[in-house]
CSV table of C-alpha atoms and ligand atoms in Angstrom, one decimal:
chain,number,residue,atom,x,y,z
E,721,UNK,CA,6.2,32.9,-81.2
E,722,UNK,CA,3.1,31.8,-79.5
E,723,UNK,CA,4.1,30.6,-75.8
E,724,UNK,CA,1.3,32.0,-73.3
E,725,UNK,CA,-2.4,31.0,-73.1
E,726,UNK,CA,-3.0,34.2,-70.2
E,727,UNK,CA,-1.4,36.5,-71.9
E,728,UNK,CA,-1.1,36.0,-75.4
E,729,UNK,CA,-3.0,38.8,-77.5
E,730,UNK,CA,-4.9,38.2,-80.0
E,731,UNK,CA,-2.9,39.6,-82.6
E,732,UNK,CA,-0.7,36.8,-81.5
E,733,UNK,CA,-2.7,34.0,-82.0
E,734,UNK,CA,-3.9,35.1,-85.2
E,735,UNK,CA,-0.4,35.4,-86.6
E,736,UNK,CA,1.0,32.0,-84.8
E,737,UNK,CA,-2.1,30.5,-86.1
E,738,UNK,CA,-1.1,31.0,-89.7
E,739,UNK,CA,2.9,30.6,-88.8
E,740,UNK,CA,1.8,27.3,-87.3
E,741,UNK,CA,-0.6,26.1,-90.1
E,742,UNK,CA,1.6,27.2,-92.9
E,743,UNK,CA,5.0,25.2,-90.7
E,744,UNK,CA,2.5,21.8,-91.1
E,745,UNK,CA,2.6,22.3,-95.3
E,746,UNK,CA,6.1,23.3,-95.3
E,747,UNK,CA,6.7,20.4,-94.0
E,748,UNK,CA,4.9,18.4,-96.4
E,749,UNK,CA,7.6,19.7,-99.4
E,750,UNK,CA,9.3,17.5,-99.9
E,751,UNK,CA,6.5,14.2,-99.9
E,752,UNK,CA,5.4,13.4,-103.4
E,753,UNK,CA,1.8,12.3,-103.6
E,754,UNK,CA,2.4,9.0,-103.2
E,755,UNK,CA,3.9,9.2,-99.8
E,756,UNK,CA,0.6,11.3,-98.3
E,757,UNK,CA,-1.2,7.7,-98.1
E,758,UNK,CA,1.4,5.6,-96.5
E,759,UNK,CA,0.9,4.0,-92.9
E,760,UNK,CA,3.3,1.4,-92.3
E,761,UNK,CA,1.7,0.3,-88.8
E,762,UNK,CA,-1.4,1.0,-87.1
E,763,UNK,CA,0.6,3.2,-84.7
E,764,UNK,CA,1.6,5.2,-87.2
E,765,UNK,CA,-0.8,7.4,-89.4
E,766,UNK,CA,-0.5,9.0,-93.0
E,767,UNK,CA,0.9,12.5,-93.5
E,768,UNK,CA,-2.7,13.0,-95.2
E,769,UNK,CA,-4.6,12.4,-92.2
E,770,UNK,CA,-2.5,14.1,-89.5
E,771,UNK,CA,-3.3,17.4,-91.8
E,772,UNK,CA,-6.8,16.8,-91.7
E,773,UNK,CA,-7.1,15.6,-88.2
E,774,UNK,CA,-5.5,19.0,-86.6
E,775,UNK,CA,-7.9,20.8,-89.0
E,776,UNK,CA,-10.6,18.8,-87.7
E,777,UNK,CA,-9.3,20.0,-84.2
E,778,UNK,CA,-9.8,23.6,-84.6
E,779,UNK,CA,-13.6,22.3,-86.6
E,780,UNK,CA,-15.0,20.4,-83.5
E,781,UNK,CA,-13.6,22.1,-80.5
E,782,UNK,CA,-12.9,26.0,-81.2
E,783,UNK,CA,-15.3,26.8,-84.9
E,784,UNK,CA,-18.5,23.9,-84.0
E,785,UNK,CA,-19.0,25.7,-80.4
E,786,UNK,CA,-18.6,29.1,-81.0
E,787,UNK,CA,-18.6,30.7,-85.0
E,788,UNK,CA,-22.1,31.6,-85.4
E,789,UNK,CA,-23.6,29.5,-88.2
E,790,UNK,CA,-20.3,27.8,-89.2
E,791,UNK,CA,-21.5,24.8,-91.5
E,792,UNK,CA,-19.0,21.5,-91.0
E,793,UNK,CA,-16.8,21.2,-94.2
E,794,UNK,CA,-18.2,17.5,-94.4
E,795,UNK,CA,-20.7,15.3,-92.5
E,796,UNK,CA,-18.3,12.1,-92.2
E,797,UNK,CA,-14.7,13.9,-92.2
E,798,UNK,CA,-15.8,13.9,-88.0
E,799,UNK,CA,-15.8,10.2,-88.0
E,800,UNK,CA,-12.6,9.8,-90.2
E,801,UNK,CA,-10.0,11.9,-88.4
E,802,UNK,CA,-11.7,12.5,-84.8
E,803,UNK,CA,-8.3,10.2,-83.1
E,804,UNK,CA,-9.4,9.3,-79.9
E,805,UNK,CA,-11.9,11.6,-78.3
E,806,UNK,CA,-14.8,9.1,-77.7
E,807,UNK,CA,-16.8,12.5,-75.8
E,808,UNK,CA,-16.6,13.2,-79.3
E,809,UNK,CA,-17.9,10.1,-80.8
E,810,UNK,CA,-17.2,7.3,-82.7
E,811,UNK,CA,-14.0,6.9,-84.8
E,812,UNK,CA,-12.8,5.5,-88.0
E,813,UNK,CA,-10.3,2.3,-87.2
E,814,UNK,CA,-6.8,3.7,-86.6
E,815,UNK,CA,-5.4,0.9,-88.3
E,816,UNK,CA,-6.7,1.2,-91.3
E,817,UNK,CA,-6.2,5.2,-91.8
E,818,UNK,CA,-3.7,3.8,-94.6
E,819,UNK,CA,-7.0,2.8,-97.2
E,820,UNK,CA,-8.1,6.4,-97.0
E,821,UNK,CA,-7.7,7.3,-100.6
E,822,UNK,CA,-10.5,10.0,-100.4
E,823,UNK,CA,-10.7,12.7,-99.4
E,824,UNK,CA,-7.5,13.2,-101.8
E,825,UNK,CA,-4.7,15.7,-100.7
E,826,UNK,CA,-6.1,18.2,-102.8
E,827,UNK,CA,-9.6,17.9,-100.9
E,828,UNK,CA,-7.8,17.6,-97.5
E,829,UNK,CA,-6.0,21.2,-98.5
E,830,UNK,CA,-9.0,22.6,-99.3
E,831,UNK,CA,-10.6,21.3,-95.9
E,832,UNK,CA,-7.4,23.0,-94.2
E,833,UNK,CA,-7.9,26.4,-96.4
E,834,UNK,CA,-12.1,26.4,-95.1
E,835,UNK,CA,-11.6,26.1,-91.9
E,836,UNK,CA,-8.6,28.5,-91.8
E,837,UNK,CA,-10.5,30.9,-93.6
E,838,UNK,CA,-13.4,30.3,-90.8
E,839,UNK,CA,-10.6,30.6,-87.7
E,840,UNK,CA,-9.3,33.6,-89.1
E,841,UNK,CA,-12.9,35.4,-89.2
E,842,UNK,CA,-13.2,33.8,-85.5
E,843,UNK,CA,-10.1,35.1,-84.3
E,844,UNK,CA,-10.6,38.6,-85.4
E,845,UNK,CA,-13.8,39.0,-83.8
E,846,UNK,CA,-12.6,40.9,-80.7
E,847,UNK,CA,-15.7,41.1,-79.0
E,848,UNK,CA,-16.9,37.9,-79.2
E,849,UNK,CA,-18.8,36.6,-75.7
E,850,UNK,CA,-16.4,33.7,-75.7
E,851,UNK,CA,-13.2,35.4,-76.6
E,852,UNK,CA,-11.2,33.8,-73.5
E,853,UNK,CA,-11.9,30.4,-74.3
E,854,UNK,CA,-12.0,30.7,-78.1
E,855,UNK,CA,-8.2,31.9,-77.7
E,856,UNK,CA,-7.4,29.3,-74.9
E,857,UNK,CA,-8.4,26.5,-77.4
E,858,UNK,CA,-7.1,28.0,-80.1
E,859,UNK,CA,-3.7,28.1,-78.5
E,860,UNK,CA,-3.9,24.4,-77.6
E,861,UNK,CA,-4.8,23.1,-81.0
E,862,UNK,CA,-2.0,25.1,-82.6
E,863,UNK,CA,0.4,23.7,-79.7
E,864,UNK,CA,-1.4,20.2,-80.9
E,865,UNK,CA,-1.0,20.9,-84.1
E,866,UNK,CA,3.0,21.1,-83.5
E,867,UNK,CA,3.3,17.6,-82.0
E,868,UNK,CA,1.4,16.2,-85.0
E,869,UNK,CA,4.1,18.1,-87.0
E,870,UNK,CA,6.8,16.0,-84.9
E,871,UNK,CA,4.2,12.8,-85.7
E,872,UNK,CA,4.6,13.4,-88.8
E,873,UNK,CA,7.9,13.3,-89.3
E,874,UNK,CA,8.1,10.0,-87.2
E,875,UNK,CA,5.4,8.5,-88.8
E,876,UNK,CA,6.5,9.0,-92.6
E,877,UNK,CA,10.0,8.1,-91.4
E,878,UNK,CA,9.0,5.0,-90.9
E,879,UNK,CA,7.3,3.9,-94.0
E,880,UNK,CA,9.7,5.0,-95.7
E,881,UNK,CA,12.1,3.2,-94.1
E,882,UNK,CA,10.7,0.0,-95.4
E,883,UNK,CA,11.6,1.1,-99.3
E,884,UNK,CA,14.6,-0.1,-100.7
E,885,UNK,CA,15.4,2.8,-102.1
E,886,UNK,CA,16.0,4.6,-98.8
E,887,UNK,CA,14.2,7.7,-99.8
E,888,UNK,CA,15.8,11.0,-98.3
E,889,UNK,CA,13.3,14.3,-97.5
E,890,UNK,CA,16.2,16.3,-97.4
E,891,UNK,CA,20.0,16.8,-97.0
E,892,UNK,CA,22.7,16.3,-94.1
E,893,UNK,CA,23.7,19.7,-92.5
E,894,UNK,CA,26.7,20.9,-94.6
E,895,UNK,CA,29.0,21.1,-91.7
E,896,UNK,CA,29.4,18.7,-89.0
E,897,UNK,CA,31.3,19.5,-86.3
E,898,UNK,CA,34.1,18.2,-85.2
E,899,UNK,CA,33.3,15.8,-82.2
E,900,UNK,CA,36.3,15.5,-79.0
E,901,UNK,CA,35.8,11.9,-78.5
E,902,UNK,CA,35.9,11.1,-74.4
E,903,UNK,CA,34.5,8.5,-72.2
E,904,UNK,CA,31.0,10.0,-70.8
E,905,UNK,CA,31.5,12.1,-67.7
E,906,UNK,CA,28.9,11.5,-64.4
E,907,UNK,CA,28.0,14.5,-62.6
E,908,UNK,CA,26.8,14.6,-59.1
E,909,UNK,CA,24.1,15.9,-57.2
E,910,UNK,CA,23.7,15.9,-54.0
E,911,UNK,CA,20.2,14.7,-51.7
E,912,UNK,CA,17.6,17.8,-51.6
E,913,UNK,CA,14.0,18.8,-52.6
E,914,UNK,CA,13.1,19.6,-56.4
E,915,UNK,CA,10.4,22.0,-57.9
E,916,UNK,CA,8.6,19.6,-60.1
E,917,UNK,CA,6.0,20.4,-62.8
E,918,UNK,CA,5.0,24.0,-64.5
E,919,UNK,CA,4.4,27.1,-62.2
E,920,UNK,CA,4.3,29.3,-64.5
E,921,UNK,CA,1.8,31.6,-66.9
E,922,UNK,CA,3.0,30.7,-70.4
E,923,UNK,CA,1.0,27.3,-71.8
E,924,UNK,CA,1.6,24.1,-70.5
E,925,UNK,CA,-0.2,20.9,-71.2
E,926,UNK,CA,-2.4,20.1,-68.3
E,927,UNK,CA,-0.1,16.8,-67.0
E,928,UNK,CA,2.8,19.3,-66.3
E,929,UNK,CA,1.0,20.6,-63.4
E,930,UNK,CA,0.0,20.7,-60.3
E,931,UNK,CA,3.9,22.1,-59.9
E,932,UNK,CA,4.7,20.4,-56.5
E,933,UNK,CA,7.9,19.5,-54.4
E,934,UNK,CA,9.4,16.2,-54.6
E,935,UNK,CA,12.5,15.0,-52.6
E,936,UNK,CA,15.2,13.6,-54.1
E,937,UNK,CA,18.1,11.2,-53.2
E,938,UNK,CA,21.4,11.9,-54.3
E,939,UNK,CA,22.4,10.8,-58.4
E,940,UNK,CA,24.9,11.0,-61.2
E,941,UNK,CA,23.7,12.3,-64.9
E,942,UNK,CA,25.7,11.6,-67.5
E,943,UNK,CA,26.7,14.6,-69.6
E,944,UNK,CA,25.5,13.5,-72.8
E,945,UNK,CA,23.8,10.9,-74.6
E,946,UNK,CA,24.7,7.5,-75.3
E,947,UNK,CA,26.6,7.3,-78.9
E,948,UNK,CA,26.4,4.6,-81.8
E,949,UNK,CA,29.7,3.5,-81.1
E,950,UNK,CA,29.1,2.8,-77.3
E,951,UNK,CA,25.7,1.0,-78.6
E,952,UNK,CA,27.7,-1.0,-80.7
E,953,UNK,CA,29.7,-2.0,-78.2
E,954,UNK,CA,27.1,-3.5,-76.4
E,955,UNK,CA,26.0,-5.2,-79.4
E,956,UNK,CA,29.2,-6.4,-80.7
E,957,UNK,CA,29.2,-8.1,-76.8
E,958,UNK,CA,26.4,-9.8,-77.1
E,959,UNK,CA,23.8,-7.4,-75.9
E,960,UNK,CA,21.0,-8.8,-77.8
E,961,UNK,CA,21.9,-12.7,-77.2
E,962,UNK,CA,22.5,-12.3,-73.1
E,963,UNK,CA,19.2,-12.4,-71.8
E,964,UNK,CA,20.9,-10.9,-68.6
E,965,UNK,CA,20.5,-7.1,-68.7
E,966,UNK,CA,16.9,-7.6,-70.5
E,967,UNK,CA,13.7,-6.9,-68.4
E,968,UNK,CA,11.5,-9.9,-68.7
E,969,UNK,CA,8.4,-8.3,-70.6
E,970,UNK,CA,11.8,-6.5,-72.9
E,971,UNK,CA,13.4,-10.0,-73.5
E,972,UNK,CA,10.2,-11.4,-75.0
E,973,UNK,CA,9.6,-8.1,-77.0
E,974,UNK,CA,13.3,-9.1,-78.6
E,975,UNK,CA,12.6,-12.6,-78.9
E,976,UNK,CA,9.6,-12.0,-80.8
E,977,UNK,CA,10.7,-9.5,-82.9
E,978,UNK,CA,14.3,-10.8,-83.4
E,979,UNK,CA,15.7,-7.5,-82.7
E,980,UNK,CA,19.0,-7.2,-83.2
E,981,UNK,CA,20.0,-3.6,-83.7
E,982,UNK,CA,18.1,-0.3,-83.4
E,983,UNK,CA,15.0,0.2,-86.0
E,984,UNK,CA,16.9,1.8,-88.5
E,985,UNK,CA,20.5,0.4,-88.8
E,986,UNK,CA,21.1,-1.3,-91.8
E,987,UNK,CA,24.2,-4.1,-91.8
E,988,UNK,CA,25.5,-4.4,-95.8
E,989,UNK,CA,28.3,-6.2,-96.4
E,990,UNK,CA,29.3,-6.2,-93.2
E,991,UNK,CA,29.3,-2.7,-92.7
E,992,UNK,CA,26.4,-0.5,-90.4
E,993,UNK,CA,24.3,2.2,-92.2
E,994,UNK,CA,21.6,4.1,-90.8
E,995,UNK,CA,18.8,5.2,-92.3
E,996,UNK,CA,17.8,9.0,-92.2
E,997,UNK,CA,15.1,11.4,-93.1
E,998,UNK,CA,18.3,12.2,-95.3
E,999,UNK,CA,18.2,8.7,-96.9
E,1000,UNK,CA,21.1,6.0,-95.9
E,1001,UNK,CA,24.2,6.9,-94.5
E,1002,UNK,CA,27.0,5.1,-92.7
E,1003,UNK,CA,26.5,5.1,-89.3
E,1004,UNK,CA,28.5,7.5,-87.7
E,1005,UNK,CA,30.0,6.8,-84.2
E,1006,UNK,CA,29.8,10.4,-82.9
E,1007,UNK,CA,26.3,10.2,-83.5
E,1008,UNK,CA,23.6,9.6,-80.3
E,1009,UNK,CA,22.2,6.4,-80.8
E,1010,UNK,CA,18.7,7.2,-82.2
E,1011,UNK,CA,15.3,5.0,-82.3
E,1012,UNK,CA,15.8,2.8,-79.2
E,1013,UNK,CA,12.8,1.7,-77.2
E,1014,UNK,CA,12.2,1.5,-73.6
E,1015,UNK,CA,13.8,-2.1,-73.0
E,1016,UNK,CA,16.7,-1.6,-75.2
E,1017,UNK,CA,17.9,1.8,-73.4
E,1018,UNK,CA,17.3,-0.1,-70.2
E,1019,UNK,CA,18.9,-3.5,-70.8
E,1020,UNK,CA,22.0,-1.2,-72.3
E,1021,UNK,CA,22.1,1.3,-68.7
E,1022,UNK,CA,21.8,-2.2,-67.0
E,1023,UNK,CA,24.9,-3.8,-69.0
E,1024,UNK,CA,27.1,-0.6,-68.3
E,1025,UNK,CA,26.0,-1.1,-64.6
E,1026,UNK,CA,24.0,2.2,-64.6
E,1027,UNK,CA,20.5,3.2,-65.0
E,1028,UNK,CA,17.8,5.4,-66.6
E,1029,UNK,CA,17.1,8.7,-64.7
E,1030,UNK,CA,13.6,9.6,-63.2
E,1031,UNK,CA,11.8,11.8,-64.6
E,1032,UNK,CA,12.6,13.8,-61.3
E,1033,UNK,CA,16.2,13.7,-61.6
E,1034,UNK,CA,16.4,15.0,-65.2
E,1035,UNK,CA,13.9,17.7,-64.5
E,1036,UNK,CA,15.9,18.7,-61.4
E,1037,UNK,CA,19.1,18.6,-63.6
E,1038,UNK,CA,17.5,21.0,-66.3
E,1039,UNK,CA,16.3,23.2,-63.6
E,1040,UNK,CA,20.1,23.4,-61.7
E,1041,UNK,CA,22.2,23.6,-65.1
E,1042,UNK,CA,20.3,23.9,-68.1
E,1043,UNK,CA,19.8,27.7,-69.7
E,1044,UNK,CA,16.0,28.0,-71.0
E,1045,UNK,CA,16.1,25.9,-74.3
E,1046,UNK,CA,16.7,28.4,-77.1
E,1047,UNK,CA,14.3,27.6,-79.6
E,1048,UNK,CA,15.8,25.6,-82.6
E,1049,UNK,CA,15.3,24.9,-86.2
E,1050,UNK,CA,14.2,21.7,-87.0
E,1051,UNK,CA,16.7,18.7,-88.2
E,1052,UNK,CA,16.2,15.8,-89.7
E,1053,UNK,CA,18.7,14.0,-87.9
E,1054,UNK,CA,20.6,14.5,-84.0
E,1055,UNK,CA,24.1,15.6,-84.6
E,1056,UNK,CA,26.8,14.8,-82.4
E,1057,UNK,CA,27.0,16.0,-78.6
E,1058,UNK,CA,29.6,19.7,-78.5
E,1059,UNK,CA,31.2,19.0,-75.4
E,1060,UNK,CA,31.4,21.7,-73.7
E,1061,UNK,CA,32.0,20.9,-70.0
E,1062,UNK,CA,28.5,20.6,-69.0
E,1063,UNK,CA,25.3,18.6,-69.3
E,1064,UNK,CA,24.5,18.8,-73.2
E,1065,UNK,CA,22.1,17.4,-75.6
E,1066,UNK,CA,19.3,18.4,-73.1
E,1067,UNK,CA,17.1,19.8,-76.3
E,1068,UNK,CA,17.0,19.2,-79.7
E,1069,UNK,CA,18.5,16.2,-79.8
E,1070,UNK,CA,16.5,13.3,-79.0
E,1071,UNK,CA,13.9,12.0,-76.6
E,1072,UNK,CA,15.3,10.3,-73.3
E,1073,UNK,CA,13.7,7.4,-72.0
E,1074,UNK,CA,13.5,7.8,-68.1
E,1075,UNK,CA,12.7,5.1,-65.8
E,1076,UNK,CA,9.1,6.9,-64.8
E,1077,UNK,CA,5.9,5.4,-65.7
E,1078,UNK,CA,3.8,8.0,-67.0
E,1079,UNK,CA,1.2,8.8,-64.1
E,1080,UNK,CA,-0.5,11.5,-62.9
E,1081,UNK,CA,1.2,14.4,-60.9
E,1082,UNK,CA,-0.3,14.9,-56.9
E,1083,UNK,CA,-3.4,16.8,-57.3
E,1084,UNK,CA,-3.8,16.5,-61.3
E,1085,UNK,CA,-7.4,16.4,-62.7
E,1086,UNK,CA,-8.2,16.7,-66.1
E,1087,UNK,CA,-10.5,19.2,-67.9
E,1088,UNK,CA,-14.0,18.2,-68.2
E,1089,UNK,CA,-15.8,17.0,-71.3
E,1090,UNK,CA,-14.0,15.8,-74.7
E,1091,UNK,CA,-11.3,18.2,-74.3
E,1092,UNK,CA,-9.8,16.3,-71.0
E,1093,UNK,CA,-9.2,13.0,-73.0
E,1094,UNK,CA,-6.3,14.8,-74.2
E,1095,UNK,CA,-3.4,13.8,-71.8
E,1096,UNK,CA,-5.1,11.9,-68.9
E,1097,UNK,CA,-6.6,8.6,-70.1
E,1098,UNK,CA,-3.2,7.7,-71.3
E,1099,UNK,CA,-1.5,7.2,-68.0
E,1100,UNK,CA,-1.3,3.4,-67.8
E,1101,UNK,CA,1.6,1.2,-69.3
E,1102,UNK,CA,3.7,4.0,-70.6
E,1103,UNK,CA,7.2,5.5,-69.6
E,1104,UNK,CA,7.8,9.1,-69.6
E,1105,UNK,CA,10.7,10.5,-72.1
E,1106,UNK,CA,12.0,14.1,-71.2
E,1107,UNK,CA,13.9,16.6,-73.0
E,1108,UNK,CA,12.8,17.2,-77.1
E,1109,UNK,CA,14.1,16.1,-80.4
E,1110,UNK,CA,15.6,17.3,-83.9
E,1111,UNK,CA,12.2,17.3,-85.2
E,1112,UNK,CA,10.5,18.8,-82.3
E,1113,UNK,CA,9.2,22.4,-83.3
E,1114,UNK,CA,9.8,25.1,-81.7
E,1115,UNK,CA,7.8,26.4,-78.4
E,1116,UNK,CA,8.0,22.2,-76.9
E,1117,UNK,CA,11.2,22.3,-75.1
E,1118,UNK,CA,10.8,22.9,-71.9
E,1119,UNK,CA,11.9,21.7,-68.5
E,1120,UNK,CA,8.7,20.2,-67.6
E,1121,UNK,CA,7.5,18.7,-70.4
E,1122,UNK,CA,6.2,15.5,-70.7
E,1123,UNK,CA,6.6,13.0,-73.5
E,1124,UNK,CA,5.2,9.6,-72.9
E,1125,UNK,CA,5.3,6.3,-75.5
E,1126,UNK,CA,4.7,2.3,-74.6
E,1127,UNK,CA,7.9,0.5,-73.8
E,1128,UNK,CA,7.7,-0.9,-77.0
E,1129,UNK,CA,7.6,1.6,-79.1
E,1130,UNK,CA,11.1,3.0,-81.8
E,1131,UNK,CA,9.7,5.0,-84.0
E,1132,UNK,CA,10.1,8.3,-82.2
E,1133,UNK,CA,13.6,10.0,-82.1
E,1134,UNK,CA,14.3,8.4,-78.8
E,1135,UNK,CA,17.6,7.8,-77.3
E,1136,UNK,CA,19.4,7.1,-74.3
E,1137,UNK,CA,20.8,9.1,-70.9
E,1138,UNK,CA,22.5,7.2,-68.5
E,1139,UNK,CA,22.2,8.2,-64.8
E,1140,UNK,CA,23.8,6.2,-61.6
E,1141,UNK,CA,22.8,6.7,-57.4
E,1142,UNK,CA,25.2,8.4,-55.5
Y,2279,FE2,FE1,-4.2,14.6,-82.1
C-alpha cells in the first residue's frame, strides 16, 4: 500500500496508482446507471462527477505541467469538475452537478481510461526532470482520490436515502458479534504535555503538521462510542423538545429543520429502522449511533453532563493506548463496539465530532499556487472530527488526521465520543 511521499518508489506509485483507480470503480458495482446522476443536495455531488473530478486531478496538476505534449481530454471538462481551486479557474455551480447528463458514464470512463493511460506513460518515465514532484503529486491525488471514494459513499447514501424503496448497495456482514452490554466506562489521564500533529516521513496532508507540543489538562475518554439505545434515550426524554442542552446556533438548526432523530432513522408503526448502504434495517441498539451532526452530539454530551473531547485529547489518547490502526476492509455500516477493556472504536467505525474548530496548527502555511487551496482556505466555521469510518479506505487512519465538516452537516458517518475533565 502506498503510505510515503519520501520514500515511496516508483514502482509503488505506479502499482497504487492502478490499485487506487481500479478501488474508485469497484466501488461503483453495485450503482445502476440511474444512480450515477443523483445529487440530493448541493453538498453532495453525483457518483459521476467525483470519478471525473479525481481524473481531472491527476489532468490539471500532475499530466498539464509536466507530460510532454499531453492534449486535455476535453476543453470544458476543466470547467465542469475543477471543485474549488479558483488558482485554477472558474467552476461549474456545485449545486447543480446533478443536471450533468453529459458527459455520460460511458464518456466519463473513457476520460478515466485516457488519462490513466497518460499517468501510466508519466509514471514510468524514470528519468523525467521532474520525477520528484511528478511522484509527490501523484501520491496526493491518489490519497485525494481515496477521500472522494469515502464521498462517494456518503454522497450516494444520501440520495438514496430519500427513495422509498430503501435501496441496499450490498449486504450486512454475515456474522455479528455478540455485543456484552455495559454502561460506558471513563478513563483517566492525568495533566502533561502531548505530541500533536505528524512528525513523521510517510504522507500526511499539509494541516497535520507543523507537529508541535501542546499541554494538556487532566480528562476522562469514554471507552467507546455512544450507542443507538443510549441516543434513544435521550430522545425518548425529550432531547429534541428541551431547548436546554442545545447550543443556540444548534437549537435554531433543529427548529428549522424539525429534527427529531438522526438523518437516517425511520419510525414505522411505531417501531425505529435505520436506513443502510444495506437498505432498511431495524435499528439495532448495540449499534454506535451513526449520522449525527455537530449540535446533536453536543447537546446529547451536554444532557449526560459530559462533553466532546478536543481534538488534543483524543489525539493524545490514540498516541498513549491505541496500536497503529491496522488497515481495514471497507463496510457499509459501523458494527458494534468488542469490548475489550480498552479504548475501542478508535478506527473504522465512525467519525467523532470533537469540540475543536478546525484552525490552523502554530506555524502551518499552505503550499503555494492552486495546489494550497487544498486544506487551508477551509479553516473557518468548521469542527474537526478524528478517528476514520467504515467506509474510510485504507491508508486514512491515522493518529493525526484531520477530518473537518460545518456543524451542520449528517451526511458523513459521524458519531459521538463522550469525554469529561478530571
Ligand atoms: Fe476533490
Amino acid at each position: 500500500m502506498l503510505t510515503n511521499n519520501a520514500t515511496d518508489s516508483q514502482d509503488s506509485v505506479q502499482a497504487g496508482y492502478r490499485a487506487i483507480r481500479q478501488a474508485s470503480l469497484d466501488l461503483c458495482v453495485p450503482l445502476e446507471n440511474e444512480d450515477f446522476g443523483l445529487q440530493a443536495m448541493p453538498e453532495t455531488s453525483p457518483p459521476k462527477w467525483h470519478l471525473a473530478h479525481t481524473t481531472w486531478f491527476f489532468e490539471t496538476f500532475v499530466l498539464k505541467p509536466f507530460a510532454a505534449g499531453y492534449r486535455t481530454f476535453h476543453p470544458r471538462y476543466e470547467y465542469l469538475f475543477n471543485s474549488y481551486y479558483n488558482g485554477v479557474g472558474a467552476q461549474y455551480p456545485r449545486s447543480r452537478r446533478g443536471l450533468l447528463s453529459r458527459p455520460t458514464v460511458r464518456e466519463v470512463l473513457d476520460y478515466r481510461a485516457a488519462v490513466d493511460t497518460a499517468m501510466i506513460r508519466l509514471l514510468e518515465q524514470a528519468d523525467h526532470a521532474d520525477r520528484e514532484t511528478i511522484l509527490q503529486r501523484s501520491i496526493l491525488g491518489l490519497h485525494h482520490e481515496q477521500q472522494h471514494q469515502e464521498l462517494l459513499c456518503t454522497d450516494i447514501k444520501y440520495s438514496l436515502s430519500f427513495n422509498p424503496l430503501y435501496p441496499a448497495l450490498g449486504k450486512p456482514a454475515a456474522v455479528k458479534p455478540a455485543p456484552v452490554r455495559r454502561a460506558v466506562n471513563f478513563l483517566e489521564f492525568s495533566p502533561g504535555d502531548t505530541q500533536m500533529g505528524y512528525a513523521g516521513r510517510g504522507f500526511h496532508f499539509d494541516n497535520e503538521a507543523p507537529a508541535h507540543t501542546r499541554h494538556l489538562p487532566g480528562f476522562r475518554f469514554a471507552d467507546r462510542l455512544v450507542t443507538n439505545a443510549e441516543y434513544l434515550a435521550f430522545m425518548r426524554e425529550g432531547g429534541y423538545e428541551n431547548p436546554e442542552p442545545w447550543l443556540a446556533d444548534g437549537w435554531i438548526w433543529r427548529q428549522e429543520n424539525a429534527a427529531e432523530h438522526p438523518r437516517y432513522w425511520v419510525s414505522q408503526d411505531g417501531a425505529w429502522f435505520e436506513y443502510t448502504l444495506c437498505g432498511l434495517i431495524p435499528l439495532d441498539p448495540d449499534l454506535p449511533v451513526s449520522h449525527v451532526n455537530y449540535y446533536e452530539a453536543d447537546a446529547y454530551a451536554r444532557w449526560c453532563g459530559r462533553r466532546l473531547p478536543a481534538e488534543q485529547e483524543w489525539e493524545a489518547v490514540c498516541r498513549r493506548l491505541e496500536p497503529a490502526p491496522a488497515h481495514h476492509a471497507i463496510a457499509l455500516h459501523p458494527r458494534a463496539a468488542a469490548y475489550d477493556g480498552g479504548i475501542t472504536q478508535m478506527f473504522g467505525s465512525l467519525w467523532q465530532w470533537t469540540r475543536s474548530a478546525y484552525s490552523p496548527y502554530p506555524g502551518y502555511r499552505p503550499a503555494a499556487g492552486a495546489i494550497g487551496e487544498y486544506n487551508g482556505k477551509f479553516m473557518c466555521n468548521q469542527m474537526v472530527l478524528r478517528g476514520s469510518s467504515c467506509v474510510t479506505p485504507p491508508g486514512h487512519a491515522r493518529p493525526s488526521y484531520r477530518n473537518f465538516f460545518y456543524p451542520k452537516d449528517q451526511w458523513q458517518f459521524s458519531g459521538i465520543r463522550l469525554a469529561d475533565d478530571l
